[in-house]
Each structure stands twice: as C-alpha cells, then as structure tokens.
Amino acid sequence: MDISRRIKIRHLEAFVEVARQKSVGRAAITLSLTQPAVTRTIRELEQIVGAALVERDGRGIRLSHQGEVFLSHAGSGLAAVRGGIAALANVATVTGPPVRIGALPTVSATIMPGAVADFLDSGLKSPLRVTTGENRVLLDQLRKGDLDLVMGRMPAPENMASLRFEPLYRDRVAFIVHNNHPLSRQRQVAADILSRHPVLVPPAGSIIHPFVERLMLEQGMAPPVKAVETVSDSFGRAFLRSTDAIWIISRGVVAAELASEEFVELPIDTGSTMGAVGLITREADRPHDAALFFAEILRRRSSQS
C-alpha cells in the first residue's frame, strides 16, 4: 500500500506537536491525549515512513536528521489541511453578499468599531470589509460600485454628483496636543502658536481643509512654519506622543484619547468648522439588504453618540 495512504492526520498532529514541544508529555497535554497514546502514534508513523524521527536527548527528546527533513513537509501539509477545513466551514456559513464599507478617519475610530461588533453579533452571514482612506478615494470607489456605502463628513457639493447624503450627527475640527505639551494647561493661546510648533494639517483636497483655512483667516492665526500634511490618524497619534506638535483634525478622530485625557484640546473656538457626518450612497441603485442592515446599525450608533 502507498505510504501516503497509511499516514493519517493524527500522525501528523502528534509528530508536529512533539517537535514543537520537544516533549511527549507536553504534546499529550496540548493534544488532550495520554502520553502512551502519543508515543504509540509516533512509533506508528516511524514504522510507516521507515525511519526514526525522534531521538532521546537527556530527559527530553529531539528530532533526528530524518525527523528534521520530514517536519518541514509535515508542518506545511498539516497547515494546508487545517486551512482547507476552515475554508469549507467558511463556505458553509457565508451565504450573503459581502458588505463593503468606506469609513473616513472621523468615524473609523468612533462609530465604526461598535457598529462592526454589532453586525458580527447579529448572526447575519455576510462577510464584512471596512476600507479607510481619503474622502476622494472612497467616493470614487463608491461610484464605481467597489463600496456599498461610505460614512463620513458631507462632501462639497461639487463632489456629490450621482451620490446621496444622509446626515446622522455633527462634528467639528479641533486643535489637539499631547497632555505633556507646554500648551496643554493654557486657558488661552496666542494667535501665533502655529508658527512656534510643528503642525499636522489636513491636505488640500481633504474635506476639512477649507474649514481649517477659513478658521485660520477668521481668527487671524499665523500660518504654520513647520507644517506636515497628513490624513493618517495612526501617524498623527504617534507624532503627538513623541513631539510638541499640534494636530488639526476632526474631533471624533481622537475622541478616545480626549476622554482618557492623553490628548488635550486647545482652547480655540472652532464652532465655524462644525459639519454634518453621515451616510453616502449611490443615487442610481439601492444597497443590498445586508448593507442596508449595516446602515441601520450606523444610524442607531450615531443616535447614541
């Protein structure tokens, strides 16, 4: 009989675990088997392949040269089998169309995590994909049908062609620093603060860029001398933690850090930057039922924020 037909999954599982643990006893515990059962399985495998795979090494064991050679193939083979089983289970449970969501940074750190958790807990059998990025990129993907809906700030009217916007709540821009920043305890700040510190600013083309420009003109603020344009919230957080920078960003992006008092909002009136945050969909077609279900979760979460 062909050797490959005599080798069973249990042989590979026992051998790979013994090799990983370097102990039959520990492997037996991991596999929920008795130590004699694991030893017997390893001996069966050695008889099938016709080679000693395991050798004693003091109080422990080690792989023989043949065992080392066999391990690379056994490990990859076992991983392939487990991957195939997982794929079959996924095919058996996933019956609905994928839900493809675009999220601007202002919601990806606030509304979106809870909404995703609610969707997964609902039992709806549709795979979920959340894409973050610049507004322009996400809206282009929405128009092309690569996304089912986008959640974020209301785009400028010229960018709303063929799209529909449903407002859910409002957010504003804030000037953010780390709690150890020299300005973090100030009750008032001078109009020239942006010329005295590194400043992270929204780039041209981002939704909040024109709001920030208008605010700086309204308040007579000197333009930044050391400006860094970015829409990356992960970079913004890391940069604030390591420098005395000021970050001009939608307040919702850093809501968690403000709540924990790691970050501090500078006392600057940004009321004029208040804008609607909501759902953006295509006018031409209606999202499928699973996407509509996710949209309803976003509505409920937004009403609670």
Short mmCIF file of C-alpha atoms in Angstrom, two decimals:
data_model
loop_
_atom_site.label_atom_id
_atom_site.label_comp_id
_atom_site.label_asym_id
_atom_site.label_seq_id
_atom_site.Cartn_x
_atom_site.Cartn_y
_atom_site.Cartn_z
CA MET A 1 0.00 0.00 0.00
CA ASP A 2 1.18 3.53 -0.79
CA ILE A 3 2.77 5.15 2.29
CA SER A 4 0.79 8.37 1.78
CA ARG A 5 -2.46 6.43 2.16
CA ARG A 6 -1.38 5.00 5.52
CA ILE A 7 -0.40 8.32 7.09
CA LYS A 8 -3.33 9.87 8.95
CA ILE A 9 -3.91 13.38 10.20
CA ARG A 10 -3.44 12.16 13.78
CA HIS A 11 0.10 11.04 12.88
CA LEU A 12 1.00 14.49 11.58
CA GLU A 13 -0.65 16.28 14.52
CA ALA A 14 1.22 14.17 17.06
CA PHE A 15 4.59 14.48 15.30
CA VAL A 16 4.35 18.25 14.74
CA GLU A 17 3.27 18.87 18.33
CA VAL A 18 6.04 16.67 19.77
CA ALA A 19 8.56 18.53 17.60
CA ARG A 20 7.17 21.88 18.76
CA GLN A 21 7.08 20.99 22.46
CA LYS A 22 10.26 18.84 22.46
CA SER A 23 8.37 16.65 24.90
CA VAL A 24 5.91 13.79 24.51
CA GLY A 25 4.29 14.69 27.84
CA ARG A 26 3.65 18.33 26.96
CA ALA A 27 2.46 17.34 23.49
CA ALA A 28 0.00 14.90 25.06
CA ILE A 29 -1.44 17.67 27.25
CA THR A 30 -1.84 20.00 24.26
CA LEU A 31 -3.49 17.29 22.17
CA SER A 32 -5.71 16.11 25.06
CA LEU A 33 -4.30 12.60 24.77
CA THR A 34 -2.45 10.27 27.10
CA GLN A 35 1.33 10.10 26.86
CA PRO A 36 1.29 6.41 25.80
CA ALA A 37 -1.17 7.27 23.01
CA VAL A 38 1.17 9.95 21.63
CA THR A 39 4.18 7.62 21.89
CA ARG A 40 2.27 4.89 20.10
CA THR A 41 1.22 7.29 17.32
CA ILE A 42 4.82 8.45 16.78
CA ARG A 43 6.01 4.82 16.58
CA GLU A 44 3.29 4.04 14.04
CA LEU A 45 4.45 7.00 11.93
CA GLU A 46 8.10 5.87 12.14
CA GLN A 47 7.08 2.38 11.01
CA ILE A 48 5.13 3.83 8.07
CA VAL A 49 7.96 6.08 6.84
CA GLY A 50 10.66 3.57 7.70
CA ALA A 51 12.85 5.97 9.66
CA ALA A 52 13.49 7.01 13.26
CA LEU A 53 12.09 10.57 13.51
CA VAL A 54 12.59 11.22 17.24
CA GLU A 55 15.60 10.57 19.49
CA ARG A 56 16.12 10.85 23.23
CA ASP A 57 18.07 13.89 24.38
CA GLY A 58 18.75 13.69 28.14
CA ARG A 59 15.38 14.00 29.83
CA GLY A 60 13.78 15.35 26.68
CA ILE A 61 13.70 14.44 23.03
CA ARG A 62 14.94 15.90 19.79
CA LEU A 63 14.31 15.27 16.14
CA SER A 64 16.67 13.06 14.20
CA HIS A 65 18.09 14.26 10.91
CA GLN A 66 15.28 12.40 9.14
CA GLY A 67 12.79 13.99 11.54
CA GLU A 68 14.03 17.48 10.69
CA VAL A 69 13.59 16.75 6.98
CA PHE A 70 10.12 15.30 7.50
CA LEU A 71 8.98 18.15 9.80
CA SER A 72 9.04 20.86 7.13
CA HIS A 73 6.75 18.82 4.92
CA ALA A 74 4.55 17.55 7.73
CA GLY A 75 4.03 21.05 9.13
CA SER A 76 3.08 22.58 5.80
CA GLY A 77 0.85 19.63 4.97
CA LEU A 78 -0.98 19.87 8.30
CA ALA A 79 -1.40 23.63 7.87
CA ALA A 80 -2.84 23.08 4.38
CA VAL A 81 -5.37 20.55 5.68
CA ARG A 82 -6.44 22.84 8.52
CA GLY A 83 -6.74 25.74 6.10
CA GLY A 84 -8.91 23.65 3.82
CA ILE A 85 -11.20 22.67 6.68
CA ALA A 86 -11.54 26.32 7.73
CA ALA A 87 -12.31 27.32 4.14
CA LEU A 88 -15.04 24.69 3.91
CA ALA A 89 -16.55 25.93 7.16
CA ASN A 90 -16.49 29.47 5.81
CA VAL A 91 -18.21 28.42 2.58
CA ALA A 92 -20.84 26.61 4.59
CA THR A 93 -21.70 29.63 6.74
CA VAL A 94 -21.24 32.59 4.37
CA THR A 95 -24.40 32.86 2.32
CA GLY A 96 -24.99 36.59 1.94
CA PRO A 97 -23.30 39.15 -0.32
CA PRO A 98 -20.26 40.98 1.07
CA VAL A 99 -20.85 44.26 2.88
CA ARG A 100 -18.24 46.79 1.74
CA ILE A 101 -17.99 49.91 3.88
CA GLY A 102 -15.87 53.02 3.40
CA ALA A 103 -15.03 54.94 6.57
CA LEU A 104 -13.33 58.31 6.89
CA PRO A 105 -10.99 58.70 9.89
CA THR A 106 -13.59 60.73 11.79
CA VAL A 107 -15.80 57.63 12.14
CA SER A 108 -13.29 54.77 11.91
CA ALA A 109 -12.18 55.45 15.49
CA THR A 110 -15.62 56.20 16.98
CA ILE A 111 -18.82 54.86 15.42
CA MET A 112 -17.36 52.13 13.21
CA PRO A 113 -15.82 49.71 15.78
CA GLY A 114 -19.07 49.37 17.71
CA ALA A 115 -21.12 49.05 14.52
CA VAL A 116 -18.88 46.27 13.25
CA ALA A 117 -19.18 44.42 16.57
CA ASP A 118 -22.98 44.72 16.40
CA PHE A 119 -23.02 43.38 12.85
CA LEU A 120 -20.87 40.38 13.75
CA ASP A 121 -23.07 39.63 16.76
CA SER A 122 -26.22 39.79 14.64
CA GLY A 123 -25.57 36.39 13.07
CA LEU A 124 -26.03 37.74 9.54
CA LYS A 125 -23.97 35.53 7.23
CA SER A 126 -22.30 38.17 5.07
CA PRO A 127 -18.56 38.89 5.01
CA LEU A 128 -17.67 42.42 6.05
CA ARG A 129 -14.94 44.67 4.68
CA VAL A 130 -14.13 48.12 6.06
CA THR A 131 -11.91 50.41 3.99
CA THR A 132 -10.46 53.66 5.32
CA GLY A 133 -8.83 56.41 3.32
CA GLU A 134 -9.18 59.85 1.83
CA ASN A 135 -12.64 61.12 1.00
CA ARG A 136 -11.93 61.45 -2.72
CA VAL A 137 -10.66 57.88 -3.00
CA LEU A 138 -13.59 56.40 -1.08
CA LEU A 139 -16.17 58.34 -3.10
CA ASP A 140 -14.57 57.17 -6.36
CA GLN A 141 -14.78 53.56 -5.13
CA LEU A 142 -18.42 54.11 -4.15
CA ARG A 143 -19.29 55.46 -7.62
CA LYS A 144 -17.58 52.51 -9.31
CA GLY A 145 -19.51 50.03 -7.17
CA ASP A 146 -16.48 48.84 -5.20
CA LEU A 147 -18.12 50.05 -1.96
CA ASP A 148 -21.75 49.76 -0.86
CA LEU A 149 -21.74 52.88 1.29
CA VAL A 150 -19.38 55.43 2.84
CA MET A 151 -19.66 57.12 6.21
CA GLY A 152 -18.00 60.43 6.88
CA ARG A 153 -18.33 64.19 6.62
CA MET A 154 -20.61 65.63 3.97
CA PRO A 155 -18.52 66.28 0.83
CA ALA A 156 -18.51 69.59 -1.00
CA PRO A 157 -21.48 69.95 -3.41
CA GLU A 158 -19.23 69.60 -6.46
CA ASN A 159 -18.16 66.16 -5.22
CA MET A 160 -21.70 64.86 -4.69
CA ALA A 161 -22.58 64.11 -8.32
CA SER A 162 -24.57 60.83 -8.51
CA LEU A 163 -24.38 60.44 -4.72
CA ARG A 164 -26.86 60.83 -1.86
CA PHE A 165 -26.02 62.07 1.65
CA GLU A 166 -27.98 61.30 4.84
CA PRO A 167 -26.82 63.35 7.85
CA LEU A 168 -26.58 61.47 11.16
CA TYR A 169 -24.67 63.74 13.56
CA ARG A 170 -22.28 66.70 13.58
CA ASP A 171 -18.56 67.02 14.25
CA ARG A 172 -16.05 69.85 14.29
CA VAL A 173 -12.34 70.43 13.85
CA ALA A 174 -10.14 70.69 16.96
CA PHE A 175 -6.54 71.72 17.74
CA ILE A 176 -5.07 68.77 19.64
CA VAL A 177 -1.85 68.33 21.67
CA HIS A 178 -0.46 65.66 23.97
CA ASN A 179 -1.10 66.15 27.69
CA ASN A 180 2.61 66.88 28.29
CA HIS A 181 2.68 69.65 25.66
CA PRO A 182 3.69 73.10 27.00
CA LEU A 183 0.31 74.49 25.85
CA SER A 184 -1.82 71.71 27.36
CA ARG A 185 -2.61 73.69 30.56
CA GLN A 186 -3.19 77.07 28.90
CA ARG A 187 -6.62 78.68 29.22
CA GLN A 188 -5.81 80.97 26.30
CA VAL A 189 -3.41 80.60 23.40
CA ALA A 190 -1.83 83.23 21.20
CA ALA A 191 -2.66 83.61 17.52
CA ASP A 192 0.93 82.76 16.56
CA ILE A 193 1.04 79.28 18.15
CA LEU A 194 1.11 77.57 14.75
CA SER A 195 4.35 79.34 13.89
CA ARG A 196 6.06 78.08 17.06
CA HIS A 197 5.34 74.34 16.89
CA PRO A 198 5.22 71.58 14.29
CA VAL A 199 1.66 71.33 12.96
CA LEU A 200 -0.16 68.42 11.35
CA VAL A 201 -2.66 69.84 8.88
CA PRO A 202 -5.28 68.34 6.57
CA PRO A 203 -4.00 68.37 2.97
CA ALA A 204 -5.68 70.23 0.13
CA GLY A 205 -8.46 68.07 -1.20
CA SER A 206 -9.46 66.71 2.21
CA ILE A 207 -12.97 67.53 3.41
CA ILE A 208 -11.92 69.61 6.40
CA HIS A 209 -9.15 71.56 4.60
CA PRO A 210 -11.34 74.51 3.53
CA PHE A 211 -12.91 74.69 7.00
CA VAL A 212 -9.46 74.93 8.57
CA GLU A 213 -8.26 77.58 6.11
CA ARG A 214 -11.33 79.73 6.76
CA LEU A 215 -10.98 79.32 10.54
CA MET A 216 -7.36 80.46 10.49
CA LEU A 217 -8.33 83.56 8.47
CA GLU A 218 -11.27 84.33 10.78
CA GLN A 219 -9.08 84.17 13.88
CA GLY A 220 -6.04 85.89 12.38
CA MET A 221 -3.80 82.91 13.06
CA ALA A 222 -0.29 82.93 11.64
CA PRO A 223 0.23 80.07 9.17
CA PRO A 224 2.31 77.08 10.28
CA VAL A 225 6.05 77.29 9.69
CA LYS A 226 6.67 73.56 10.19
CA ALA A 227 3.61 72.03 8.56
CA VAL A 228 3.10 68.36 7.75
CA GLU A 229 0.11 67.44 5.57
CA THR A 230 -1.47 64.13 6.52
CA VAL A 231 -4.78 62.28 6.78
CA SER A 232 -3.20 59.35 8.65
CA ASP A 233 -4.70 59.09 12.12
CA SER A 234 -2.16 56.44 13.19
CA PHE A 235 0.73 58.73 12.21
CA GLY A 236 -0.94 61.68 13.91
CA ARG A 237 -1.26 59.83 17.20
CA ALA A 238 2.33 58.59 17.10
CA PHE A 239 3.69 62.03 16.18
CA LEU A 240 1.85 63.78 19.02
CA ARG A 241 3.16 61.24 21.51
CA SER A 242 6.77 61.90 20.55
CA THR A 243 6.86 65.64 19.76
CA ASP A 244 5.39 69.00 20.82
CA ALA A 245 3.27 69.13 17.66
CA ILE A 246 -0.25 70.50 17.25
CA TRP A 247 -2.70 68.34 15.28
CA ILE A 248 -5.59 69.99 13.44
CA ILE A 249 -8.10 67.18 13.00
CA SER A 250 -11.77 66.28 13.28
CA ARG A 251 -12.52 65.91 16.96
CA GLY A 252 -14.12 62.50 16.51
CA VAL A 253 -10.84 61.01 15.33
CA VAL A 254 -9.29 61.49 18.78
CA ALA A 255 -12.41 61.20 20.93
CA ALA A 256 -11.00 58.22 22.85
CA GLU A 257 -7.69 59.97 23.61
CA LEU A 258 -9.54 63.10 24.74
CA ALA A 259 -11.78 61.03 27.00
CA SER A 260 -8.73 59.35 28.58
CA GLU A 261 -7.01 62.76 28.85
CA GLU A 262 -3.96 61.53 26.97
CA PHE A 263 -4.65 64.30 24.43
CA VAL A 264 -5.90 67.81 25.18
CA GLU A 265 -7.94 70.16 23.02
CA LEU A 266 -6.54 73.69 22.89
CA PRO A 267 -8.96 76.50 23.83
CA ILE A 268 -9.65 77.70 20.31
CA ASP A 269 -13.20 78.39 19.12
CA THR A 270 -13.75 76.06 16.17
CA GLY A 271 -17.53 76.29 16.06
CA SER A 272 -17.45 77.53 12.46
CA THR A 273 -15.95 74.18 11.37
CA MET A 274 -18.99 72.19 12.54
CA GLY A 275 -20.22 69.91 9.77
CA ALA A 276 -22.59 67.01 9.19
CA VAL A 277 -21.37 63.40 9.35
CA GLY A 278 -23.48 60.73 7.73
CA LEU A 279 -24.08 58.01 5.15
CA ILE A 280 -23.19 58.43 1.50
CA THR A 281 -24.74 56.09 -1.07
CA ARG A 282 -25.23 55.97 -4.83
CA GLU A 283 -28.36 57.62 -6.19
CA ALA A 284 -28.72 55.15 -9.04
CA ASP A 285 -29.21 51.95 -7.04
CA ARG A 286 -30.29 50.69 -3.66
CA PRO A 287 -27.73 48.86 -1.48
CA HIS A 288 -28.45 45.17 -0.91
CA ASP A 289 -30.22 44.09 2.28
CA ALA A 290 -27.08 43.23 4.24
CA ALA A 291 -25.61 46.69 3.52
CA LEU A 292 -28.91 48.31 4.48
CA PHE A 293 -28.82 46.37 7.75
CA PHE A 294 -25.33 47.72 8.46
CA ALA A 295 -26.53 51.24 7.61
CA GLU A 296 -29.30 50.86 10.19
CA ILE A 297 -26.70 49.87 12.79
CA LEU A 298 -24.74 53.03 11.95
CA ARG A 299 -27.89 55.13 12.37
CA ARG A 300 -28.55 53.63 15.79
CA ARG A 301 -24.94 54.03 16.90
CA SER A 302 -24.86 57.64 15.70
CA SER A 303 -28.01 58.50 17.66
CA GLN A 304 -26.29 57.19 20.80
CA SER A 305 -23.05 59.13 20.33
#
